[in-house]
XYZ file of C-alpha atoms in Angstrom:
777
model
C 16.559 -6.532 57.045
C 19.830 -6.823 55.133
C 23.191 -5.425 56.198
C 23.051 -2.807 53.482
C 19.783 -1.525 54.906
C 21.199 -1.472 58.507
C 24.290 0.446 57.417
C 22.371 3.662 56.831
C 22.380 4.427 60.584
C 25.765 2.887 61.572
C 28.962 5.021 61.874
C 31.656 4.107 59.365
C 34.285 3.084 61.922
C 31.848 0.662 63.628
C 30.769 -0.681 60.245
C 34.397 -1.289 59.295
C 35.064 -3.118 62.572
C 31.858 -5.133 62.338
C 32.309 -6.160 58.729
C 35.733 -5.901 57.128
C 35.300 -5.079 53.463
C 37.876 -5.548 50.736
C 40.201 -2.605 50.230
C 38.556 0.139 48.170
C 40.117 1.575 45.063
C 41.242 5.222 45.190
C 38.209 6.349 43.207
C 35.911 4.629 45.696
C 37.047 6.679 48.723
C 34.092 7.269 50.999
C 33.176 10.932 51.323
C 29.770 10.625 52.987
C 28.214 8.627 55.778
C 25.449 7.358 53.393
C 27.585 5.925 50.575
C 27.250 2.408 51.927
C 23.565 2.431 51.006
C 22.481 0.787 47.787
C 23.064 2.972 44.708
C 20.344 3.596 42.144
C 21.500 1.978 38.872
C 22.621 4.345 36.123
C 21.025 2.890 32.993
C 22.750 5.342 30.695
C 26.144 4.046 31.869
C 25.012 0.407 31.768
C 23.983 0.685 28.123
C 27.484 1.791 27.143
C 29.054 -1.186 28.912
C 27.320 -3.578 26.509
C 29.443 -2.244 23.647
C 32.954 -3.430 24.567
C 35.749 -3.028 22.085
C 37.439 -6.412 22.408
C 40.441 -5.276 20.385
C 41.156 -2.307 22.678
C 43.985 -2.450 25.235
C 42.578 -3.090 28.722
C 43.114 -0.264 31.244
C 45.984 -0.725 33.747
C 44.998 -2.324 37.021
C 44.711 0.144 39.876
C 46.728 -0.617 42.986
C 45.031 -1.121 46.278
C 45.211 1.759 48.774
C 47.280 1.262 51.916
C 45.499 0.615 55.154
C 46.266 2.074 58.566
C 46.824 -0.092 61.637
C 43.162 0.139 62.724
C 41.993 -1.343 59.420
C 40.763 1.930 57.840
C 42.012 3.230 54.533
C 44.769 5.794 54.664
C 42.857 8.705 53.169
C 45.885 10.985 52.900
C 47.951 8.427 51.012
C 45.060 7.535 48.706
C 44.118 11.121 47.942
C 47.701 12.120 47.163
C 48.018 9.179 44.813
C 44.765 10.110 43.078
C 46.013 13.674 42.596
C 49.266 12.420 41.055
C 47.376 10.124 38.669
C 45.022 12.960 37.672
C 47.858 15.387 36.967
C 49.676 12.763 34.896
C 46.492 12.088 32.986
C 45.930 15.813 32.258
C 49.522 16.184 30.975
C 49.085 13.168 28.735
C 45.823 14.552 27.268
C 47.433 17.951 26.617
C 50.346 16.429 24.735
C 47.944 14.243 22.740
C 45.894 17.326 21.774
C 49.027 19.125 20.547
C 50.009 16.156 18.403
C 46.551 15.583 16.935
C 45.719 19.245 16.515
C 42.909 19.182 19.091
C 41.252 16.226 17.381
C 38.787 14.150 19.429
C 40.222 11.038 21.000
C 39.876 7.705 19.181
C 37.716 6.399 22.004
C 35.128 9.083 21.246
C 34.898 7.885 17.637
C 34.078 4.384 18.771
C 31.064 5.413 20.806
C 28.135 3.080 20.135
C 25.449 4.346 17.781
C 22.312 5.501 19.464
C 19.197 3.471 18.722
C 16.782 5.159 16.352
C 14.000 6.859 18.252
C 10.614 5.537 17.181
C 7.815 7.906 16.302
C 4.620 7.740 18.335
C 2.804 6.031 15.442
C 5.476 3.314 15.295
C 5.369 2.788 19.061
C 1.599 2.368 18.960
C 1.870 -0.010 15.975
C 4.398 -2.171 17.851
C 2.202 -2.180 20.943
C -0.818 -3.266 18.877
C 1.142 -6.195 17.437
C 1.319 -7.706 20.920
C -2.372 -8.600 20.657
C -2.780 -11.936 18.850
C -6.499 -12.166 18.154
C -6.277 -15.771 16.949
C -5.163 -16.783 20.465
C -7.722 -14.595 22.260
C -11.143 -15.616 23.528
C -14.005 -14.988 21.089
C -16.877 -12.667 22.068
C -20.309 -14.217 22.808
C -21.950 -16.005 19.862
C -23.536 -13.583 17.411
C -21.513 -10.636 18.771
C -18.509 -8.949 17.186
C -17.369 -7.299 20.427
C -18.306 -6.879 24.096
C -16.972 -3.366 24.731
C -16.103 -0.697 22.173
C -15.278 3.003 22.417
C -13.947 5.509 19.873
C -13.883 9.250 19.119
C -16.388 9.256 16.258
C -15.714 10.650 12.793
C -13.662 13.732 11.868
C -15.487 16.261 9.693
C -13.757 18.464 7.090
C -13.433 22.186 7.782
C -16.118 24.556 6.554
C -15.648 26.043 3.082
C -13.646 29.286 2.942
C -14.668 31.488 -0.043
C -11.794 32.639 -2.283
C -13.769 35.509 -3.883
C -12.680 34.742 -7.475
C -15.606 35.279 -9.821
C -16.565 33.026 -12.725
C -17.780 34.494 -16.019
C -21.180 34.078 -17.591
C -21.605 35.307 -21.140
C -18.290 37.177 -20.701
C -19.353 39.012 -17.529
C -18.356 38.452 -13.905
C -21.029 36.877 -11.715
C -21.514 37.317 -7.976
C -21.923 33.987 -6.160
C -22.772 33.098 -2.586
C -20.263 30.874 -0.680
C -22.373 27.755 -1.389
C -22.651 28.652 -5.108
C -18.942 29.489 -5.332
C -18.039 26.134 -3.748
C -20.097 24.258 -6.384
C -18.478 26.265 -9.208
C -15.049 25.492 -7.724
C -15.804 21.737 -7.834
C -16.219 21.953 -11.625
C -13.259 24.316 -12.095
C -11.024 21.758 -10.312
C -11.775 19.060 -12.920
C -9.098 18.315 -15.531
C -10.561 19.260 -18.955
C -8.370 16.569 -20.551
C -9.062 13.966 -17.862
C -11.035 10.720 -18.008
C -14.366 12.445 -17.348
C -14.345 15.741 -19.269
C -11.735 14.590 -21.790
C -13.797 11.578 -22.896
C -16.468 12.399 -25.546
C -18.724 9.641 -24.108
C -18.591 10.713 -20.472
C -18.251 14.526 -20.808
C -21.928 15.170 -21.798
C -23.156 12.994 -18.877
C -20.897 14.808 -16.411
C -21.845 18.314 -17.617
C -25.573 17.545 -17.718
C -25.609 16.200 -14.135
C -23.409 18.997 -12.799
C -25.556 21.753 -14.319
C -28.752 20.182 -12.942
C -27.374 20.282 -9.372
C -25.627 23.646 -9.856
C -28.826 25.303 -11.052
C -30.731 23.783 -8.125
C -28.320 25.615 -5.790
C -28.474 28.847 -7.848
C -32.279 28.925 -7.926
C -34.664 29.605 -10.812
C -34.170 33.392 -10.793
C -30.361 33.265 -11.129
C -28.780 34.629 -14.318
C -26.784 31.401 -14.972
C -28.890 29.026 -17.082
C -26.846 27.773 -20.063
C -23.614 25.798 -19.543
C -22.204 26.950 -22.897
C -22.079 30.536 -21.594
C -20.269 29.525 -18.374
C -16.550 30.247 -18.094
C -14.802 28.759 -15.041
C -11.308 29.795 -16.240
C -10.707 32.526 -13.587
C -11.376 30.007 -10.784
C -9.268 27.341 -12.535
C -6.354 29.807 -12.803
C -6.731 30.649 -9.108
C -6.632 26.942 -8.168
C -3.516 26.412 -10.297
C -1.853 29.354 -8.554
C -2.753 27.858 -5.183
C -1.066 24.609 -6.206
C 2.148 26.530 -6.938
C 1.858 28.389 -3.619
C 1.434 25.075 -1.744
C 4.522 23.649 -3.450
C 6.575 26.494 -1.947
C 6.029 25.037 1.504
C 9.117 25.000 3.743
C 10.344 22.005 5.726
C 9.156 23.669 8.926
C 5.655 24.231 7.528
C 5.534 20.673 6.226
C 6.481 19.414 9.682
C 3.764 21.541 11.311
C 1.165 20.276 8.798
C 2.167 16.693 9.564
C 1.899 17.419 13.267
C -1.659 18.737 12.792
C -2.622 15.640 10.775
C -1.114 13.413 13.433
C -3.191 15.125 16.131
C -6.354 14.278 14.209
C -5.147 10.709 13.644
C -4.280 10.129 17.306
C -7.717 11.406 18.293
C -9.905 9.655 15.692
C -7.649 6.965 14.211
C -7.874 4.410 17.029
C -10.644 2.529 18.835
C -10.619 0.537 22.060
C -12.214 -2.864 21.473
C -12.506 -5.362 24.333
C -9.533 -3.857 26.131
C -7.120 -3.672 23.195
C -6.297 -0.938 20.691
C -7.426 -1.234 17.058
C -6.709 1.073 14.112
C -9.668 2.787 12.443
C -9.812 2.715 8.644
C -11.675 5.754 7.284
C -12.030 8.201 10.174
C -12.142 11.310 7.925
C -15.595 12.121 6.575
C -15.552 12.328 2.779
C -15.664 16.025 1.771
C -18.272 17.420 -0.657
C -17.396 17.508 -4.356
C -18.374 16.435 -7.861
C -19.157 12.700 -8.045
C -16.878 10.983 -10.550
C -17.744 7.300 -10.482
C -16.147 4.606 -12.634
C -16.622 3.991 -16.331
C -19.732 5.553 -17.836
C -21.564 5.978 -14.546
C -24.945 7.639 -15.215
C -24.632 9.879 -12.133
C -21.146 11.274 -12.692
C -21.019 15.054 -12.268
C -23.705 15.210 -9.583
C -22.721 17.132 -6.451
C -21.917 15.185 -3.293
C -23.415 17.123 -0.409
C -21.601 17.933 2.811
C -22.481 15.326 5.462
C -23.592 16.839 8.775
C -23.295 15.183 12.225
C -27.098 14.899 12.412
C -26.928 12.370 9.532
C -24.441 10.147 11.395
C -25.249 7.238 13.727
C -22.632 6.352 16.348
C -22.120 2.777 17.603
C -20.409 2.250 20.989
C -20.918 -0.025 23.974
C -23.379 1.092 26.668
C -20.662 1.814 29.231
C -18.484 3.802 26.779
C -18.374 7.622 26.755
C -20.289 9.219 23.883
C -17.768 10.791 21.435
C -17.689 14.582 21.306
C -18.942 16.091 18.026
C -16.218 18.353 16.566
C -18.657 20.587 14.639
C -19.885 23.480 16.839
C -23.669 23.745 17.125
C -24.295 20.199 15.890
C -24.839 16.779 17.464
C -24.961 13.126 16.385
C -28.122 11.888 14.704
C -28.404 8.621 16.655
C -26.588 6.704 19.365
C -26.517 2.906 19.006
C -25.244 0.050 21.195
C -25.215 -2.861 18.736
C -22.450 -5.452 19.312
C -23.718 -7.654 16.452
C -22.245 -5.290 13.810
C -18.663 -4.221 13.104
C -19.209 -0.601 12.063
C -18.380 2.358 14.307
C -20.354 5.050 12.431
C -22.830 5.022 9.549
C -24.595 7.579 7.319
C -26.388 7.713 3.961
C -24.794 9.477 0.991
C -26.962 11.513 -1.378
C -25.784 10.285 -4.808
C -26.925 6.639 -4.767
C -28.682 6.630 -1.390
C -26.250 4.001 -0.104
C -25.194 3.473 3.489
C -21.568 4.358 4.175
C -19.638 3.016 7.150
C -16.651 3.932 9.285
C -14.994 0.641 10.177
C -11.760 -0.700 11.606
C -8.700 -0.845 9.351
C -7.707 -3.791 7.149
C -5.195 -5.071 9.754
C -7.808 -5.178 12.535
C -8.949 -8.349 14.288
C -12.441 -7.984 12.725
C -11.026 -8.076 9.194
C -8.511 -10.778 10.104
C -11.230 -13.110 11.391
C -13.327 -12.443 8.293
C -10.382 -13.100 5.953
C -9.352 -16.349 7.652
C -12.955 -17.575 7.607
C -13.246 -16.690 3.896
C -10.105 -18.620 2.914
C -10.990 -21.599 5.096
C -14.427 -21.725 3.466
C -12.766 -21.707 0.032
C -10.455 -24.507 1.209
C -13.534 -26.524 2.167
C -14.430 -26.483 -1.525
C -11.306 -28.609 -2.183
C -13.126 -31.597 -0.695
C -16.402 -30.875 -2.489
C -15.313 -29.625 -5.914
C -15.317 -33.051 -7.606
C -18.880 -33.761 -6.436
C -20.040 -30.257 -7.539
C -18.447 -30.574 -10.977
C -19.874 -34.050 -11.488
C -23.328 -32.674 -10.642
C -23.304 -29.736 -13.059
C -21.589 -31.691 -15.874
C -24.391 -34.262 -15.727
C -26.950 -31.469 -16.261
C -25.110 -29.783 -19.149
C -26.998 -32.169 -21.464
C -30.314 -32.014 -19.573
C -33.493 -31.751 -21.665
C -34.986 -29.175 -19.313
C -33.822 -25.718 -20.488
C -33.750 -24.197 -17.009
C -31.651 -27.046 -15.602
C -29.264 -26.832 -18.579
C -28.909 -23.052 -18.122
C -28.216 -23.548 -14.408
C -25.503 -26.134 -15.160
C -23.922 -23.900 -17.836
C -23.887 -20.929 -15.458
C -22.196 -23.136 -12.838
C -19.547 -24.132 -15.408
C -18.930 -20.460 -16.306
C -18.596 -19.418 -12.631
C -16.236 -22.311 -11.915
C -14.030 -22.279 -15.039
C -14.144 -18.611 -16.127
C -14.380 -17.121 -12.601
C -17.248 -14.801 -13.525
C -19.394 -13.149 -10.878
C -23.087 -14.018 -10.596
C -24.303 -10.602 -11.802
C -27.786 -9.215 -11.404
C -30.378 -6.859 -12.795
C -29.496 -3.170 -12.585
C -31.259 0.096 -13.143
C -28.924 1.697 -15.691
C -30.326 5.129 -14.822
C -28.968 4.669 -11.291
C -25.886 2.471 -11.808
C -23.294 1.722 -14.487
C -24.240 -1.114 -16.858
C -21.888 -3.727 -15.399
C -22.444 -7.392 -16.169
C -22.009 -10.806 -14.541
C -22.895 -14.366 -15.529
C -26.702 -14.172 -15.131
C -26.918 -10.728 -16.777
C -24.959 -11.646 -19.929
C -26.781 -10.452 -23.052
C -26.535 -11.824 -26.572
C -24.622 -8.686 -27.624
C -21.805 -9.640 -25.227
C -21.034 -12.883 -27.123
C -19.392 -13.038 -30.541
C -19.188 -16.533 -32.058
C -16.189 -17.390 -34.282
C -14.583 -13.927 -33.917
C -11.670 -14.834 -36.236
C -13.890 -16.229 -39.044
C -12.279 -19.661 -38.939
C -15.386 -21.465 -40.130
C -17.789 -24.072 -38.752
C -15.036 -25.984 -36.928
C -14.352 -23.019 -34.632
C -15.433 -23.360 -31.016
C -14.368 -19.834 -30.047
C -16.506 -17.158 -28.414
C -15.342 -13.624 -27.726
C -16.826 -12.363 -24.459
C -16.835 -8.571 -24.135
C -18.627 -6.647 -21.399
C -18.053 -4.272 -18.468
C -17.457 -6.181 -15.247
C -17.254 -4.942 -11.664
C -16.033 -1.335 -11.295
C -16.658 -0.898 -15.056
C -13.499 -2.889 -15.897
C -13.616 -4.292 -19.417
C -13.746 -8.088 -19.668
C -12.611 -9.025 -23.159
C -11.419 -12.575 -23.730
C -11.639 -15.039 -26.586
C -12.470 -18.446 -25.111
C -11.610 -21.529 -27.171
C -14.050 -24.084 -25.763
C -12.377 -26.802 -27.831
C -8.927 -26.297 -26.299
C -7.350 -28.860 -23.970
C -7.797 -26.428 -21.073
C -11.583 -26.870 -21.247
C -11.888 -30.413 -22.641
C -9.277 -32.403 -20.656
C -10.537 -34.635 -17.834
C -14.058 -34.483 -19.192
C -14.059 -30.665 -19.039
C -17.041 -30.592 -21.471
C -16.004 -27.306 -23.108
C -17.558 -28.387 -26.436
C -20.938 -29.019 -24.798
C -20.851 -25.587 -23.114
C -20.198 -23.983 -26.534
C -23.233 -25.819 -27.984
C -25.356 -24.650 -25.041
C -24.390 -21.026 -25.615
C -25.331 -21.400 -29.291
C -28.723 -22.776 -28.266
C -29.355 -20.092 -25.613
C -28.632 -17.270 -28.104
C -30.508 -18.692 -31.080
C -33.454 -16.547 -32.187
C -32.882 -13.865 -29.546
C -32.360 -10.133 -29.994
C -29.002 -8.625 -29.037
C -30.517 -6.925 -25.983
C -32.006 -10.169 -24.571
C -30.445 -12.202 -21.741
C -28.463 -15.335 -22.582
C -29.667 -17.065 -19.390
C -33.291 -16.016 -19.817
C -34.661 -18.820 -17.579
C -32.269 -18.182 -14.696
C -32.197 -15.433 -12.050
C -29.358 -14.561 -9.598
C -31.435 -15.514 -6.500
C -32.113 -18.948 -8.019
C -28.427 -19.472 -8.796
C -27.349 -18.341 -5.302
C -29.964 -20.602 -3.714
C -28.647 -23.541 -5.749
C -25.045 -22.795 -4.691
C -25.969 -22.679 -0.987
C -27.871 -25.944 -1.380
C -24.714 -27.683 -2.620
C -22.477 -26.477 0.257
C -23.252 -24.288 3.240
C -22.072 -20.710 2.554
C -21.117 -21.426 -1.075
C -21.236 -18.347 -3.343
C -19.680 -17.341 -6.649
C -17.044 -15.431 -4.653
C -16.067 -18.629 -2.817
C -15.519 -20.218 -6.237
C -13.327 -17.260 -7.268
C -11.333 -17.450 -4.022
C -10.921 -21.224 -4.396
C -9.837 -21.010 -8.049
C -7.437 -18.115 -7.338
C -5.797 -19.904 -4.386
C -5.664 -23.307 -6.113
C -4.230 -21.799 -9.311
C -1.510 -19.971 -7.355
C -0.569 -23.097 -5.396
C -0.502 -25.304 -8.516
C 1.560 -22.793 -10.527
C 4.096 -22.373 -7.694
C 4.440 -26.126 -7.197
C 4.928 -26.534 -10.938
C 7.899 -24.115 -11.028
C 9.381 -25.588 -7.825
C 9.548 -28.984 -9.526
C 11.226 -27.589 -12.663
C 14.894 -28.311 -13.362
C 17.373 -25.716 -12.149
C 14.946 -24.276 -9.580
C 17.382 -24.602 -6.683
C 20.078 -22.653 -8.544
C 17.854 -19.584 -8.999
C 18.487 -16.465 -6.941
C 15.814 -15.020 -4.636
C 15.095 -12.253 -7.185
C 14.591 -14.815 -9.982
C 12.270 -16.846 -7.749
C 10.206 -13.708 -7.055
C 9.840 -13.243 -10.831
C 8.422 -16.771 -11.062
C 6.071 -15.978 -8.176
C 4.848 -12.873 -10.024
C 4.251 -14.986 -13.140
C 2.007 -17.290 -11.078
C 0.279 -14.261 -9.563
C -0.344 -12.903 -13.066
C -2.076 -16.155 -14.086
C -4.474 -15.654 -11.174
C -5.067 -11.991 -12.058
C -5.883 -12.929 -15.673
C -8.246 -15.680 -14.500
C -10.120 -13.214 -12.242
C -9.972 -10.372 -14.815
C -8.085 -8.091 -12.431
C -7.142 -5.369 -14.859
C -6.030 -1.775 -14.524
C -5.789 1.083 -16.975
C -2.267 2.118 -17.982
C -1.520 5.643 -16.771
C 0.618 8.185 -18.602
C 3.130 7.986 -15.752
C 3.516 4.209 -16.300
C 4.066 4.677 -20.040
C 6.643 7.422 -19.417
C 8.438 5.271 -16.831
C 8.604 2.301 -19.231
C 9.939 4.532 -22.005
C 12.582 5.869 -19.597
C 13.658 2.344 -18.640
C 13.885 1.377 -22.315
C 16.091 4.395 -22.995
C 18.342 3.511 -20.038
C 18.650 -0.076 -21.254
C 19.768 1.112 -24.677
C 22.331 3.415 -23.043
C 23.746 0.482 -21.033
C 24.024 -1.606 -24.214
C 25.815 1.231 -26.036
C 28.170 1.627 -23.074
C 28.970 -2.085 -23.133
C 29.833 -1.820 -26.851
C 32.182 1.063 -26.086
C 33.800 -0.928 -23.276
C 34.427 -3.824 -25.675
C 36.082 -1.414 -28.123
C 38.278 -0.130 -25.271
C 39.332 -3.697 -24.468
C 40.182 -4.322 -28.111
C 42.273 -1.143 -28.189
C 44.149 -2.060 -24.990
C 44.699 -5.665 -26.100
C 45.907 -4.729 -29.585
C 48.217 -1.998 -28.323
C 46.815 0.559 -30.799
C 47.621 4.251 -30.392
C 43.960 5.219 -30.318
C 43.021 7.355 -27.352
C 40.411 6.021 -24.938
C 37.578 8.391 -24.077
C 37.790 9.505 -20.460
C 35.165 10.769 -18.057
C 34.588 14.506 -18.156
C 34.829 16.652 -15.057
C 31.329 17.390 -13.758
C 32.473 19.213 -10.622
C 31.503 22.677 -11.887
C 28.124 21.444 -13.117
C 27.471 19.688 -9.796
C 28.348 22.853 -7.871
C 26.021 24.884 -10.082
C 23.141 22.457 -9.404
C 23.792 22.506 -5.644
C 23.790 26.299 -5.683
C 20.473 26.348 -7.583
C 18.908 23.939 -5.061
C 20.175 25.997 -2.121
C 18.970 29.226 -3.743
C 15.479 27.749 -4.293
C 15.403 26.559 -0.672
C 16.267 30.038 0.617
C 13.606 31.562 -1.642
C 11.014 29.229 -0.114
C 12.050 30.197 3.409
C 11.917 33.939 2.650
C 8.723 33.865 0.559
C 5.825 35.673 2.213
C 3.545 36.916 -0.568
C 1.727 34.816 -3.173
C 4.018 36.125 -5.935
C 7.160 35.292 -3.943
C 5.910 31.747 -3.259
C 5.117 31.164 -6.938
C 8.594 32.434 -7.869
C 10.116 30.099 -5.237
C 8.195 27.116 -6.671
C 9.362 27.944 -10.194
C 12.967 28.201 -8.950
C 12.569 24.812 -7.219
C 11.197 23.199 -10.398
C 14.111 24.625 -12.416
C 16.633 23.344 -9.842
C 15.082 19.858 -9.975
C 15.288 19.867 -13.775
C 18.986 20.780 -13.517
C 19.508 17.977 -11.006
C 17.762 15.525 -13.345
C 19.933 16.651 -16.285
C 23.073 16.205 -14.127
C 21.964 12.684 -13.160
C 21.476 11.849 -16.844
C 24.972 13.163 -17.666
C 26.457 11.039 -14.875
C 24.539 7.982 -16.075
C 25.784 8.446 -19.658
C 29.401 8.595 -18.537
C 29.272 6.102 -15.643
C 31.159 3.448 -17.638
C 34.191 5.704 -18.175
C 37.290 6.372 -16.039
C 38.982 9.625 -15.029
C 42.312 8.197 -16.259
C 43.168 5.435 -18.701
C 42.113 2.045 -17.254
C 43.934 -1.271 -17.334
C 42.775 -4.234 -19.377
C 41.622 -6.023 -16.187
C 39.533 -3.031 -15.101
C 37.754 -2.933 -18.467
C 37.083 -6.689 -18.405
C 35.621 -6.412 -14.910
C 33.369 -3.528 -15.959
C 32.117 -5.410 -19.029
C 31.000 -8.242 -16.726
C 29.279 -5.726 -14.425
C 27.453 -4.141 -17.355
C 26.300 -7.556 -18.595
C 24.685 -8.154 -15.183
C 23.102 -4.683 -15.197
C 21.624 -5.240 -18.658
C 20.249 -8.653 -17.691
C 18.598 -7.281 -14.520
C 17.088 -4.306 -16.349
C 15.709 -6.530 -19.134
C 13.993 -8.721 -16.499
C 12.659 -5.607 -14.739
C 11.291 -4.102 -17.969
C 9.665 -7.380 -18.992
C 8.051 -7.706 -15.561
C 6.709 -4.133 -15.639
C 5.511 -4.462 -19.245
C 3.777 -7.809 -18.632
C 2.009 -6.472 -15.563
C 1.167 -2.938 -16.681
C -2.455 -3.864 -17.512
C -2.824 -6.535 -14.826
C -3.499 -5.761 -11.176
C -1.455 -8.273 -9.171
C -2.356 -6.531 -5.906
C -6.110 -7.240 -6.121
C -5.505 -11.004 -6.169
C -3.092 -10.806 -3.225
C -5.434 -8.586 -1.236
C -8.729 -10.414 -1.763
C -8.488 -13.815 -3.470
C -5.219 -15.719 -2.922
C -4.888 -17.378 0.481
C -1.854 -15.569 2.024
C -0.684 -18.751 3.742
C 0.245 -20.201 0.321
C 2.659 -17.301 -0.259
C 4.083 -17.408 3.287
C 4.738 -21.178 3.101
C 6.297 -20.785 -0.382
C 8.646 -18.057 0.881
C 9.730 -20.226 3.805
C 10.307 -23.277 1.597
C 12.392 -21.318 -0.880
C 14.215 -18.938 1.491
C 12.669 -15.847 -0.084
C 12.057 -12.926 2.312
C 8.321 -12.337 2.697
C 9.021 -8.616 2.123
C 9.759 -9.456 -1.521
C 6.185 -10.585 -2.221
C 4.097 -8.858 0.489
C 4.205 -5.125 1.181
C 4.097 -3.900 4.794
C 0.363 -3.247 4.400
C -0.234 -6.883 3.404
C 2.059 -8.207 6.149
C 0.060 -6.243 8.719
C -3.268 -7.336 7.215
C -2.296 -11.020 7.097
C -0.259 -11.173 10.337
C -2.355 -14.206 11.339
C -0.882 -16.216 8.439
C 2.822 -15.681 9.182
C 3.287 -18.689 11.500
C 2.395 -21.449 8.997
C 5.070 -24.114 8.409
C 6.901 -24.400 5.048
C 4.980 -27.577 4.131
C 1.543 -25.944 4.592
C -0.944 -26.641 1.777
C -4.291 -25.203 0.725
C -6.683 -28.162 1.100
C -9.917 -29.249 2.797
C -8.218 -30.141 6.120
C -7.684 -26.472 7.052
C -11.416 -25.746 6.652
C -11.956 -27.089 10.166
C -10.064 -24.092 11.602
C -13.159 -21.846 11.256
């Protein structure tokens, strides 16, 4: 046992005689018989000691206390000295307060900043990052996990009737809660939106909705004809509710977030093989009107409320069965299947498809799947020459089926089309892939250039009803260089379409199963998607290497390099036909940026005129910045007034009035910001020539940056760069490129993508997408 432990039971005078310690400072005078025991560390004090102000004057050294003849400290002398020092210190502080007007001491100002407290979600996220699945042991072969437990799926609350009646033939109609809910689904639709506002889709939507609505109403109900239905009263009620919700106070918003967080903490995580994983879609999709994409034949049909009895739960045998949160109900089935990844499954009523609750995109399941997908695509690097040689040989084959197979292979490889398949257009949208191309989708010589033209315009609806419309010049160098055989492919298309009706298939001798079987025969696991992933990744890598080798690359800033990266990304998106429709918000934002750019250019012109005036010594007055203090105060008052209205609002009318006041205050704030922007180049008093010259240079930089920004947004407004990053481009290419070129990964990958592809972040700068990485699994 140590001396410090023994000292607890030893009198102080014996301890002093036994072991002579160094003289204690006055503030260390012993006042208890147990002070010699080991003190518990004070972590709060320790943390402050790390932040030492090196420039501060060190405190004066304290003198040692006098000792008595027997070796003990003279307590009287020490205590009197301490009292004197304390009184002197108090006097000094009082005089300092009088001088500074009771201001806090400078030392208080230099207190270290407290570390930001992390929210519970952030703490959990950081804890989850400690698990590196790529270094962990894999589960038994054929299994996705060994142990898994979770809380099941969260169901939406039961419908609460609002009591607002719709009109039929001008008269109010009584509806049951179920009938009212269905009517409310239709009333919530935007009459000018993409479904009811489109003359092609509106009749489909209305027809399907009325069929399901009348099934709920029953044959004897008065409502029969849609033309006599008026949902306006319910629509007005919903619009009012939107205004009421906007009047929410900060306190209410915080409480709502807290309630959402409770649900997330309960259902949003699963325990898989001893580590925590985030769940993706833990909220059951609520009932509503099915919308679908494009001209989906089932849009407008009513999605039914899913009950717990329709849901199958998948957990390990030793895991507790999740509690069902719907009173009076229970789960439909309990499964213990480690060979699948899903946590819950059910069948939806619109298309009869199975839906799944699975782990989130950043989970180990998805990470393993992604890495395997990209490694499989990399394997194609070592086989692509052999595959291309094989199908090019058969492009001239006498056998029609073999020639069609080779042509389809060329299309999948060079045009990145999906395989496609037969569809029941009464059940699904008429989307098209390679094998399902019809004669009507091809237009030869679209620009009427004559017999020499080798152009074909391909136009059809691809996956998710996205329009594929491209004019392919099969005679261009892109498709003929290195024995690309673009001309032969054009001839084959001509032959395949000759004598056929517009509704007939181009590849009439080829079926998707036959094409898929052929692909798998060439390379194990080869599919059209592997081709798309390979071409996307290879194109990105080639485009990035091309710009890295260009002159002046090293002199570019990080922002300029990111622009070049986005250009390469756009090439991939175009190749894969990753399009998106331009929203009204995007168009408005682009118009706003264009207006701001013009304002900056006008301001630069005015600055140049100022410089000319100052240089020439003319008597012309220079325009100065106006005083916006009063306007700013007025805006602040309006914002504060709206805030108080929100806090006081109790009734529906008061909340609507508070929302309107808030909207008005925001409009005033926006107008003030515009006024400040228009006068930001001016000074409160007449500037010097040097000040004007400096500002002209600043404005030149601003204009240049905004022009680049506008061009980037305009170029990419119809192209979805995110789809390629998320699903087709190997993330390791981007990570290695960022490391090589000292570009922060945050500039090209959002936090969501960084979390999803955390397994790719450790690659070295020289990493390349090639067949050698395929061995990694």
